Coordinates of C-alpha atoms and ligand atoms in Angstrom, one line a residue:
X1 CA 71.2 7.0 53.8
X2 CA 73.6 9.7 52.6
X3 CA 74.6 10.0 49.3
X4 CA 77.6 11.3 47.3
X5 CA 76.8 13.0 44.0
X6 CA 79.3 13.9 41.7
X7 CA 77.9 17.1 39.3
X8 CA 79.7 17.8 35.9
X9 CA 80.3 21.8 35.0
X10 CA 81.5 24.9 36.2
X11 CA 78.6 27.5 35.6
X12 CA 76.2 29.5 36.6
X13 CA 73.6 26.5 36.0
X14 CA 75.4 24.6 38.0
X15 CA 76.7 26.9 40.8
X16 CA 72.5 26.7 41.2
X17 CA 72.1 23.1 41.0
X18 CA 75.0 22.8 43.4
X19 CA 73.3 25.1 46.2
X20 CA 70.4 23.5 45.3
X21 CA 71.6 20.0 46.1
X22 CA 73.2 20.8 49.0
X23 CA 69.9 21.7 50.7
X24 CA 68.8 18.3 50.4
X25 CA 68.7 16.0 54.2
X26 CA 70.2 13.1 52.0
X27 CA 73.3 14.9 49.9
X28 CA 76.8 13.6 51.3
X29 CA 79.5 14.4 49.7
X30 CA 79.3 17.0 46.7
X31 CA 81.9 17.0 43.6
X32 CA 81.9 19.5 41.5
X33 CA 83.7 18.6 38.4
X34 CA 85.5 21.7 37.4
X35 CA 83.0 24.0 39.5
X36 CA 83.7 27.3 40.2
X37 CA 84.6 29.9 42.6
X38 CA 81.1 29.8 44.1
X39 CA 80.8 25.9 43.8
X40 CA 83.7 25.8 46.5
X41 CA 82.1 26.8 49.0
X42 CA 79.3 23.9 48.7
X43 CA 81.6 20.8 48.0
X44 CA 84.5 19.6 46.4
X45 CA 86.0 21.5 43.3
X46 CA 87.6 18.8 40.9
X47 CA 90.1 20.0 38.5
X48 CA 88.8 17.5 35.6
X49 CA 87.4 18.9 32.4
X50 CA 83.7 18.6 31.4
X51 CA 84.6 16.4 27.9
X52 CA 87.0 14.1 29.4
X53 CA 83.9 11.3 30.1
X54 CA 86.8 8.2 31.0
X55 CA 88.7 10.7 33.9
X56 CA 84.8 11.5 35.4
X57 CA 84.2 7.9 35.1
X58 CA 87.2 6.8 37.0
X59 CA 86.3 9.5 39.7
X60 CA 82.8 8.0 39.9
X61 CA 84.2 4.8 40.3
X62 CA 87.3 5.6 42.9
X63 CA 84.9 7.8 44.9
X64 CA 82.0 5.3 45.0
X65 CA 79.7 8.1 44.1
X66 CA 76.2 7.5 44.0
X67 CA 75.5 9.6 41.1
X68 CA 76.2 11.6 38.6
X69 CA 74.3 14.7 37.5
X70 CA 75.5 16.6 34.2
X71 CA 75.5 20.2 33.3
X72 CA 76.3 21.5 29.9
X73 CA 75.1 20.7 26.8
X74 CA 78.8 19.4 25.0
X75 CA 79.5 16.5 27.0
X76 CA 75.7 15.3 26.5
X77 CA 76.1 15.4 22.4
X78 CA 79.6 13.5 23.1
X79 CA 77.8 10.7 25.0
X80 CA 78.7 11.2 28.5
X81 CA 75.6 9.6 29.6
X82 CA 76.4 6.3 27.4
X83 CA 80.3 6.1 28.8
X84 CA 79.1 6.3 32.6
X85 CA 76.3 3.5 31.7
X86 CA 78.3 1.3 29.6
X87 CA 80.8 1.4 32.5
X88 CA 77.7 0.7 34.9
X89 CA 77.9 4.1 36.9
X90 CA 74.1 5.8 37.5
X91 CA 73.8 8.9 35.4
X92 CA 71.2 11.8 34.9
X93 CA 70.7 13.0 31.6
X94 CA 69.6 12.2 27.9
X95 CA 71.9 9.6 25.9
X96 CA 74.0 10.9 22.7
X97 CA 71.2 10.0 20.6
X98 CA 68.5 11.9 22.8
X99 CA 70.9 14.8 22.7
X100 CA 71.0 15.1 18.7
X101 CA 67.9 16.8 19.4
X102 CA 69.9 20.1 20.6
X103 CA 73.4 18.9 18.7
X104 CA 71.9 18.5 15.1
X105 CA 69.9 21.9 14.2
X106 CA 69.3 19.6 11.0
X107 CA 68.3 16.9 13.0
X108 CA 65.6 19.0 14.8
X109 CA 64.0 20.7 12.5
X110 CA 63.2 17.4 10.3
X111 CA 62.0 15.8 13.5
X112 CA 59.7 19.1 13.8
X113 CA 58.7 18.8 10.3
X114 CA 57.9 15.0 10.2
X115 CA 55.9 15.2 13.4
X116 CA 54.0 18.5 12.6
X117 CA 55.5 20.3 15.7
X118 CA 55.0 24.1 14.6
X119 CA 58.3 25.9 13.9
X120 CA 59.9 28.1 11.2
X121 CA 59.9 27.4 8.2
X122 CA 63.4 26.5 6.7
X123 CA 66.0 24.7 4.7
X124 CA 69.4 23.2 4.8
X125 CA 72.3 23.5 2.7
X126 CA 76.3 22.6 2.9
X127 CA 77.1 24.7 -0.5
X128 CA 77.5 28.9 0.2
X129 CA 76.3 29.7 -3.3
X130 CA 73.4 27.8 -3.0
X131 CA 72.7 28.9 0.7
X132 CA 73.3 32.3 -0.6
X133 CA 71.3 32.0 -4.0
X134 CA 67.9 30.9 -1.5
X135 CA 68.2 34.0 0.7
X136 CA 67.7 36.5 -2.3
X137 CA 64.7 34.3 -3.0
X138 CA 63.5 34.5 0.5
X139 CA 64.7 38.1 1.4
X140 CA 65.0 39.6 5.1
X141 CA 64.2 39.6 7.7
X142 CA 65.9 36.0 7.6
X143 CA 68.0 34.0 10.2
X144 CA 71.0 31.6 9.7
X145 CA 71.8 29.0 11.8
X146 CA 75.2 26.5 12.1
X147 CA 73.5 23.3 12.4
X148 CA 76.0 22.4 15.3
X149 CA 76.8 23.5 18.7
X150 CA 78.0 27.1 19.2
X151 CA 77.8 28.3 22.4
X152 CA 74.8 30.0 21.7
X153 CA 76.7 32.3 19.6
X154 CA 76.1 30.4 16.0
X155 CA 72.7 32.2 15.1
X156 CA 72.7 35.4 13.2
X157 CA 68.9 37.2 12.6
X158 CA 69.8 39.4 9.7
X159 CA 68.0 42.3 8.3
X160 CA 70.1 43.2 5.1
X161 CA 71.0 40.9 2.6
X162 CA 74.8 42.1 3.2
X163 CA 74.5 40.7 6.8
X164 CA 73.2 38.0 5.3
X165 CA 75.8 37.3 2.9
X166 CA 78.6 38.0 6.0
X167 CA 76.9 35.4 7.9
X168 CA 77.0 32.5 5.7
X169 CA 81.0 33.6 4.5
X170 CA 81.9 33.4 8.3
X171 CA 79.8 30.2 8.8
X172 CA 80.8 28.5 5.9
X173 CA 83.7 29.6 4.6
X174 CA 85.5 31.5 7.0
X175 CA 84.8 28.2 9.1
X176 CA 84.3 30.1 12.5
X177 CA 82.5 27.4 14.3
X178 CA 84.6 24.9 12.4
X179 CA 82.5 21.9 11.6
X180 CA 79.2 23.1 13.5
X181 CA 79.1 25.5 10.8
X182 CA 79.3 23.1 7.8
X183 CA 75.8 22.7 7.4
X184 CA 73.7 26.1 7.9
X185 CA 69.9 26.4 8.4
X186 CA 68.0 29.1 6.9
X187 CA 65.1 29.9 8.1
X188 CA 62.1 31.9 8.3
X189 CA 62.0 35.4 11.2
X190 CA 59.5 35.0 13.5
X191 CA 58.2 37.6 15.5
X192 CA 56.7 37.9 19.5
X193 CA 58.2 37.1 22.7
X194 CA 60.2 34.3 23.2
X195 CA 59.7 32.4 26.6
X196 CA 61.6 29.0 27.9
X197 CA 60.1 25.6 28.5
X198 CA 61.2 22.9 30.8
X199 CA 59.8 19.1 31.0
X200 CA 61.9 16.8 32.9
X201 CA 61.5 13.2 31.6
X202 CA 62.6 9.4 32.7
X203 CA 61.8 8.1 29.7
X204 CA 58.5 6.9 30.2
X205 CA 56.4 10.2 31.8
X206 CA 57.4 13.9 32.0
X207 CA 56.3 16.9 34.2
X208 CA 56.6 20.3 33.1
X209 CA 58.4 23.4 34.8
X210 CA 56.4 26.7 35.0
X211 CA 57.9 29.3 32.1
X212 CA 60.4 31.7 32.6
X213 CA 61.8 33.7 30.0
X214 CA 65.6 34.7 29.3
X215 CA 67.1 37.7 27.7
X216 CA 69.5 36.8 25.0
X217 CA 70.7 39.8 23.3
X218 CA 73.8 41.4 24.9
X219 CA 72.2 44.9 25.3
X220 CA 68.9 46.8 26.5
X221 CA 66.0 46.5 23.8
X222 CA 67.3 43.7 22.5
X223 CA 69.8 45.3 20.9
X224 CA 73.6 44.0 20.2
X225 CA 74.9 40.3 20.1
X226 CA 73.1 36.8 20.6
X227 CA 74.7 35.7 23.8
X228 CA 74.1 32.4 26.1
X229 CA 71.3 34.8 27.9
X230 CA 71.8 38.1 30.1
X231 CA 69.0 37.4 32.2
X232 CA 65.6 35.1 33.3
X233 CA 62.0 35.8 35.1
X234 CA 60.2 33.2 36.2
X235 CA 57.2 32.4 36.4
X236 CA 55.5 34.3 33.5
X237 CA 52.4 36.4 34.0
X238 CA 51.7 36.6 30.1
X239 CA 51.2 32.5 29.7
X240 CA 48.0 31.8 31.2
X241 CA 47.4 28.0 32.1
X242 CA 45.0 27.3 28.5
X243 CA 48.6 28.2 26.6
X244 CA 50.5 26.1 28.9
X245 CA 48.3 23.3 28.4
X246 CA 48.2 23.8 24.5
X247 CA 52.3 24.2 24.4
X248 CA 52.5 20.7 26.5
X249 CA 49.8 19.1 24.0
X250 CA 51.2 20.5 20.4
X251 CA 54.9 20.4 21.7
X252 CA 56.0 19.0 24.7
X253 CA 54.2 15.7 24.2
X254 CA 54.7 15.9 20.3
X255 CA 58.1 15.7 21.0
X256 CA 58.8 13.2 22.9
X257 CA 56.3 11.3 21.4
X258 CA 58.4 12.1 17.9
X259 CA 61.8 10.7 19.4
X260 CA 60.3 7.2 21.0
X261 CA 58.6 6.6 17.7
X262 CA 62.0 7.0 16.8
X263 CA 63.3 4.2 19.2
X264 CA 65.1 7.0 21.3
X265 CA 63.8 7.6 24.8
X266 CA 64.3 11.0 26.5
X267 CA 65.5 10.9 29.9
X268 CA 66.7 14.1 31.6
X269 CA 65.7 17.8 30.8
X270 CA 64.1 19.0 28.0
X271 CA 64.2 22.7 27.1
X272 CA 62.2 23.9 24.1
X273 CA 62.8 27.4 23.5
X274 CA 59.7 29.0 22.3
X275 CA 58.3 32.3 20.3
X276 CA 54.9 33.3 20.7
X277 CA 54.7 34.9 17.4
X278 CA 51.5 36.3 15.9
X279 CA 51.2 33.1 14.0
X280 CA 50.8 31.1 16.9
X281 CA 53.5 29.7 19.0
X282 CA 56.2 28.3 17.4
X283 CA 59.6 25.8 18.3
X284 CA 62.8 28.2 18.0
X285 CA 65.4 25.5 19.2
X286 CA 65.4 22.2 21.3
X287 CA 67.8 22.0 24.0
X288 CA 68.4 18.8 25.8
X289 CA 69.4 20.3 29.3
X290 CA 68.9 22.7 31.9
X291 CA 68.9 26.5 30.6
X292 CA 71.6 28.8 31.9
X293 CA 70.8 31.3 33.5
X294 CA 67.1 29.7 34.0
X295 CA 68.1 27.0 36.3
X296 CA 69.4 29.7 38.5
X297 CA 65.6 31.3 38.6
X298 CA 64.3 27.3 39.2
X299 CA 66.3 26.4 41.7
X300 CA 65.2 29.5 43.4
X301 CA 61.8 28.6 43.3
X302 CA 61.6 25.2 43.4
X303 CA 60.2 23.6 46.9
X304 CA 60.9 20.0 46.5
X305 CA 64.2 18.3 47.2
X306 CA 65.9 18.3 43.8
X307 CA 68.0 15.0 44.6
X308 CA 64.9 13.6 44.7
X309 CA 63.8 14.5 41.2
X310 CA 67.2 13.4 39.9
X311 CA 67.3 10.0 41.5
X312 CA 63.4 9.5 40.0
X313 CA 64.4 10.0 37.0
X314 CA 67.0 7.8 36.9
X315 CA 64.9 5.5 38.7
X316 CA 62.0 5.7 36.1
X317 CA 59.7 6.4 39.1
X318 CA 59.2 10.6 37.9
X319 CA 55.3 9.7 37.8
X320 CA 54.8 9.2 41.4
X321 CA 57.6 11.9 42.6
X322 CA 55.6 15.3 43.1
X323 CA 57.7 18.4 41.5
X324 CA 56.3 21.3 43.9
X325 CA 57.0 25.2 43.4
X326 CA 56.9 28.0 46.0
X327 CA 54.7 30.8 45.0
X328 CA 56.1 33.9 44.1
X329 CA 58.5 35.2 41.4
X330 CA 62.1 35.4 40.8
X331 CA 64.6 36.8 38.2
X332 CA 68.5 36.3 37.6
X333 CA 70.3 39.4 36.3
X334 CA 73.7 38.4 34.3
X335 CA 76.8 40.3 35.0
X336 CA 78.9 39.6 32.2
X337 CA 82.9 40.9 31.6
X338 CA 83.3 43.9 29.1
X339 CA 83.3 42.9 25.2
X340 CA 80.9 39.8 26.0
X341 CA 80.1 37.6 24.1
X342 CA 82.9 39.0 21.7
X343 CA 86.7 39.1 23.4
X344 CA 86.9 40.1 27.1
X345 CA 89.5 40.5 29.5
X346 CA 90.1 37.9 32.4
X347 CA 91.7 37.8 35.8
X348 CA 90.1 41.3 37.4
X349 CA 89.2 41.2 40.9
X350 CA 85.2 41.3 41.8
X351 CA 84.1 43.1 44.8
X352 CA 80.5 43.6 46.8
X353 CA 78.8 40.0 47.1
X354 CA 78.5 39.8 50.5
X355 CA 77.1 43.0 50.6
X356 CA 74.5 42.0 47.8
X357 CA 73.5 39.3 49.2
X358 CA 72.6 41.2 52.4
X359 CA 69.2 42.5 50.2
X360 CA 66.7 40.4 51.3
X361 CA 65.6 37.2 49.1
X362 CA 69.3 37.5 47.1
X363 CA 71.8 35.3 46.5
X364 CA 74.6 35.5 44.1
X365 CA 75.6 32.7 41.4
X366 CA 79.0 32.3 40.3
X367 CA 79.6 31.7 36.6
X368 CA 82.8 32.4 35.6
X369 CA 84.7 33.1 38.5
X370 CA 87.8 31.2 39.8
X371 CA 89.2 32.0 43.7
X372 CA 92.8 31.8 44.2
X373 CA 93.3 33.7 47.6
X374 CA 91.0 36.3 45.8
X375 CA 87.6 36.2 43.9
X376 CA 88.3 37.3 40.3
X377 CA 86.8 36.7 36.7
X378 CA 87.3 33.8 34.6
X379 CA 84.8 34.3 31.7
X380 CA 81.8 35.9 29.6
X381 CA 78.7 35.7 32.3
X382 CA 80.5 35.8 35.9
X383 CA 77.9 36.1 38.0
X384 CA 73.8 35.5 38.2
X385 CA 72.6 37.8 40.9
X386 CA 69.2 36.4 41.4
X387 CA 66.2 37.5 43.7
X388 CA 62.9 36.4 44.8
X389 CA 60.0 38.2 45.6
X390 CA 55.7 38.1 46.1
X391 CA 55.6 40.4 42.8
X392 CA 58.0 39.8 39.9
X393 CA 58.1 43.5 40.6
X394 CA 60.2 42.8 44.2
X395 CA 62.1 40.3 42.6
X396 CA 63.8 42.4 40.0
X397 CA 64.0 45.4 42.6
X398 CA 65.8 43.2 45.0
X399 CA 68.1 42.2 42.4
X400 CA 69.0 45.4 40.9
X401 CA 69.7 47.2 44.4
X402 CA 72.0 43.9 44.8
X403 CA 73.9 44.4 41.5
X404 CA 74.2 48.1 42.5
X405 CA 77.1 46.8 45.4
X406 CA 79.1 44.3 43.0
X407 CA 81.6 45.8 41.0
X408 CA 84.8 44.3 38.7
X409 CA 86.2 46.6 35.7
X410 CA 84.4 46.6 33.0
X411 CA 80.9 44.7 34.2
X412 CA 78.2 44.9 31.7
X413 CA 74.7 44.1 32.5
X414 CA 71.4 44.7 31.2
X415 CA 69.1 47.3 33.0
X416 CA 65.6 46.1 31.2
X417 CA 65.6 42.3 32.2
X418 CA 62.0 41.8 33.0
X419 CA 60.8 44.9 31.7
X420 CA 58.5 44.0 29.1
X421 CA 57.3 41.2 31.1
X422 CA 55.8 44.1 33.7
X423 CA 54.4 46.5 31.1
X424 CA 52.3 43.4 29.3
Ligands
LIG1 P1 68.5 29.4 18.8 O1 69.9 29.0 19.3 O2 68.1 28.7 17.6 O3 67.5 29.5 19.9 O4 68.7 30.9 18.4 C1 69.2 31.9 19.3 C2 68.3 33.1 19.4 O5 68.2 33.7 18.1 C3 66.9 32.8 19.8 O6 66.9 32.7 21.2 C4 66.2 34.0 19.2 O7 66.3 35.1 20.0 C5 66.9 34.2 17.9 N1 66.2 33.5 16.8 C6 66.5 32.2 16.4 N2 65.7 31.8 15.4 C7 64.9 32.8 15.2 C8 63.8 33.0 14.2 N3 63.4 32.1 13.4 N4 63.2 34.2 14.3 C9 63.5 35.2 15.1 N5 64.5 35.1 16.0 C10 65.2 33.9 16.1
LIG2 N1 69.2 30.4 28.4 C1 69.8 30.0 27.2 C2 70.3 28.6 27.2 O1 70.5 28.0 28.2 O2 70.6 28.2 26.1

């Protein structure tokens, strides 16, 4: 039997997802709830916002839809997932109090601490002075954290106490992230690569993804701004099985062994982001969703039907559903609008996909892009040009000669995503 899925968000994780989905024998009809300009062409766009939880639910409900998949990480930490249940509709993803994990820096890091899941080491504070008084102590390198959600934009690694001191002014008292930026964290640099974990959960067993690793910084070297992430290779040739094995034992499991001895069971995607520092790896962050722009390099290499997955999960049958990879590599190269993630113009036409996606193995993710009679740009990251290939090698050479014939003013990318990973 056929069934309509309704899927909440309009990026590049979900432009993936979407095309994802739609390869499934079972998908009917596909909502996209707002989608994008890429989304369109794989279901329905709907023009209803990802926070407004009682408008979804009524589409749910009007639409008969079978179920609901969710996106981005606000709507989880606002409880989607408990308004679609409470009003009996099937939902994929972790509940509000799941989420915390990823919405409450604060509440992470004590769960870390209390469980002895290795991380940096750190400390909370609400009072500048104080905040400031404990960096002298500590010195740089040092890196500050708004406890709550900032669009991947609220972390700032400083080297000088100066930036240091800026930091904490615009966090705390500036109020740039408003009330995500009451409480800081400070805490410790570490060092090493940093790679992405995924383990998708229905409560009660979990399977892990293979490791990819994102970009975050807005320039070559890893140079410039934090962003949301320029760019993702997957899977990793550095992280042999034995630390895969170790990472799922001391983390993964930790974890979500930490929240049910909490009374809160995971259910949905869990996406610790990771450093392998010369200390031994450590836990940078928890997110409680699919990574953006990594889903874009898992859809690409995932085999099994990913309507499947979703409906086990919900199901609470994940332990007998087989999660099967293709081999091979792929990457996602981020196209992102002039000034990202600072301010950046909108509205400018983009040019060259079809001929992109004419390089074998490519095809081209819409993030923020909106089509109205023409293809233009509607935010930061517009488009994830990903590849696959036999080497990781092909895969980024396949998506760089594709991101050579797409052009909008102004398009910044970086030219090193991968790089490192093929030196090691
Ligand atoms: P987060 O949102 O906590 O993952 O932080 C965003 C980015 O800042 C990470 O992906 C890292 O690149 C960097 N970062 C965060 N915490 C640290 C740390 N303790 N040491 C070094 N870099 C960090
Ligand atoms: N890839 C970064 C993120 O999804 O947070």
């Amino acid at each position: 039997m056929n069934v309509d899925v309704l899927l909440v968000g309009g990026g590049g994780r979900e432009h993936a997802l979407a095309w994802k989905l739609k390869q499934s024998p079972r998908i009917g009809k596909l909502y996209i709830a707002p989608g994008n300009g890429g989304t369109q062409n794989l279901g329905e766009n709907v023009p209803i916002g990802v926070m407004e939880f009682e408008k979804l639910a009524d589409f749910a409900t009007e639409k008969k839809v079978h179920l609901t998949i969710v996106g981005p990480d606000d709507p989880f930490v606002g409880g989607i997932v408990d308004v679609f249940k409470q009003r009996g509709l099937r939902v994929w993803g972790p509940s509000k109090a799941a989420a915390q994990i990823e919405g409450s820096k604060a509440f992470s890091k004590q769960l870390m601490r209390d469980a002895g899941i290795p991380t940096a080491d750190f400390s909370v504070f609400t009072n500048y002075d104080e905040a400031f008084r404990y960096v002298q102590d500590k010195g740089v390198p040092i890196v500050i954290k708004a406890s709550g959600l900032a669009l991947g934009k609220g972390v700032y690694v400083c080297q000088t106490l100066e930036e240091a001191a800026q930091a904490l002014k615009e966090m705390m008292l500036d109020r740039i992230f408003k009330d995500s930026g009451t409480q800081v964290v400070i805490e410790e640099f570490l060092d090493g690569p940093e790679i992405s974990i995924h383990a998708i959960s229905d409560g009660r067993t979990y399977k892990l993804f293979p490791p990819t690793q994102d970009h975050k910084r807005a320039l070559d070297g890893d140079a410039g701004k934090n962003t949301g992430g320029m760019g993702v290779i997957g899977p990793l040739p550095f992280v042999s099985d034995a630390q895969m094995s170790d990472i799922d034992d001391r983390i993964v499991k930790t974890t979500f062994d930490a929240l049910n001895a909490k009374g809160i069971q995971f259910s949905g995607l869990l996406y610790p982001g990771l450093k392998m520092s010369s200390r031994g790896v450590k836990v940078l962050e928890y997110n409680a969703r699919f990574g953006d722009p990594e889903t874009q390099v898992y859809m690409r290499l995932l085999k099994t039907d990913i309507l499947d997955i979703f409906e086990a999960c919900v199901d609470g049958t994940l332990e007998k559903q087989p999660i099967e990879w293709n081999s091979g590599f792929a990457a996602n190269i981020v196209l992102a609008s002039g000034g990202y993630p600072d301010e950046y113009k909108k509205g400018l036409p983009i040019t060259g996909i079809e001929d992109a996606e004419k390089v074998p193995g490519v095809i081209v993710f819409h993030a923020g892009t909106t089509f109205d009679g023409a293809l233009k740009t509607s935010g930061g990251r517009v488009l994830g040009v990903s590849a696959v290939g036999t080497t990781l090698k092909e895969a980024l050479d396949r998506a760089y000669e594709a991101v050579a014939k797409i052009h909008f003013e102004g398009m910044q990318f970086r030219r090193d995503i991968g790089a490192k990973a093929l030196a090691a």
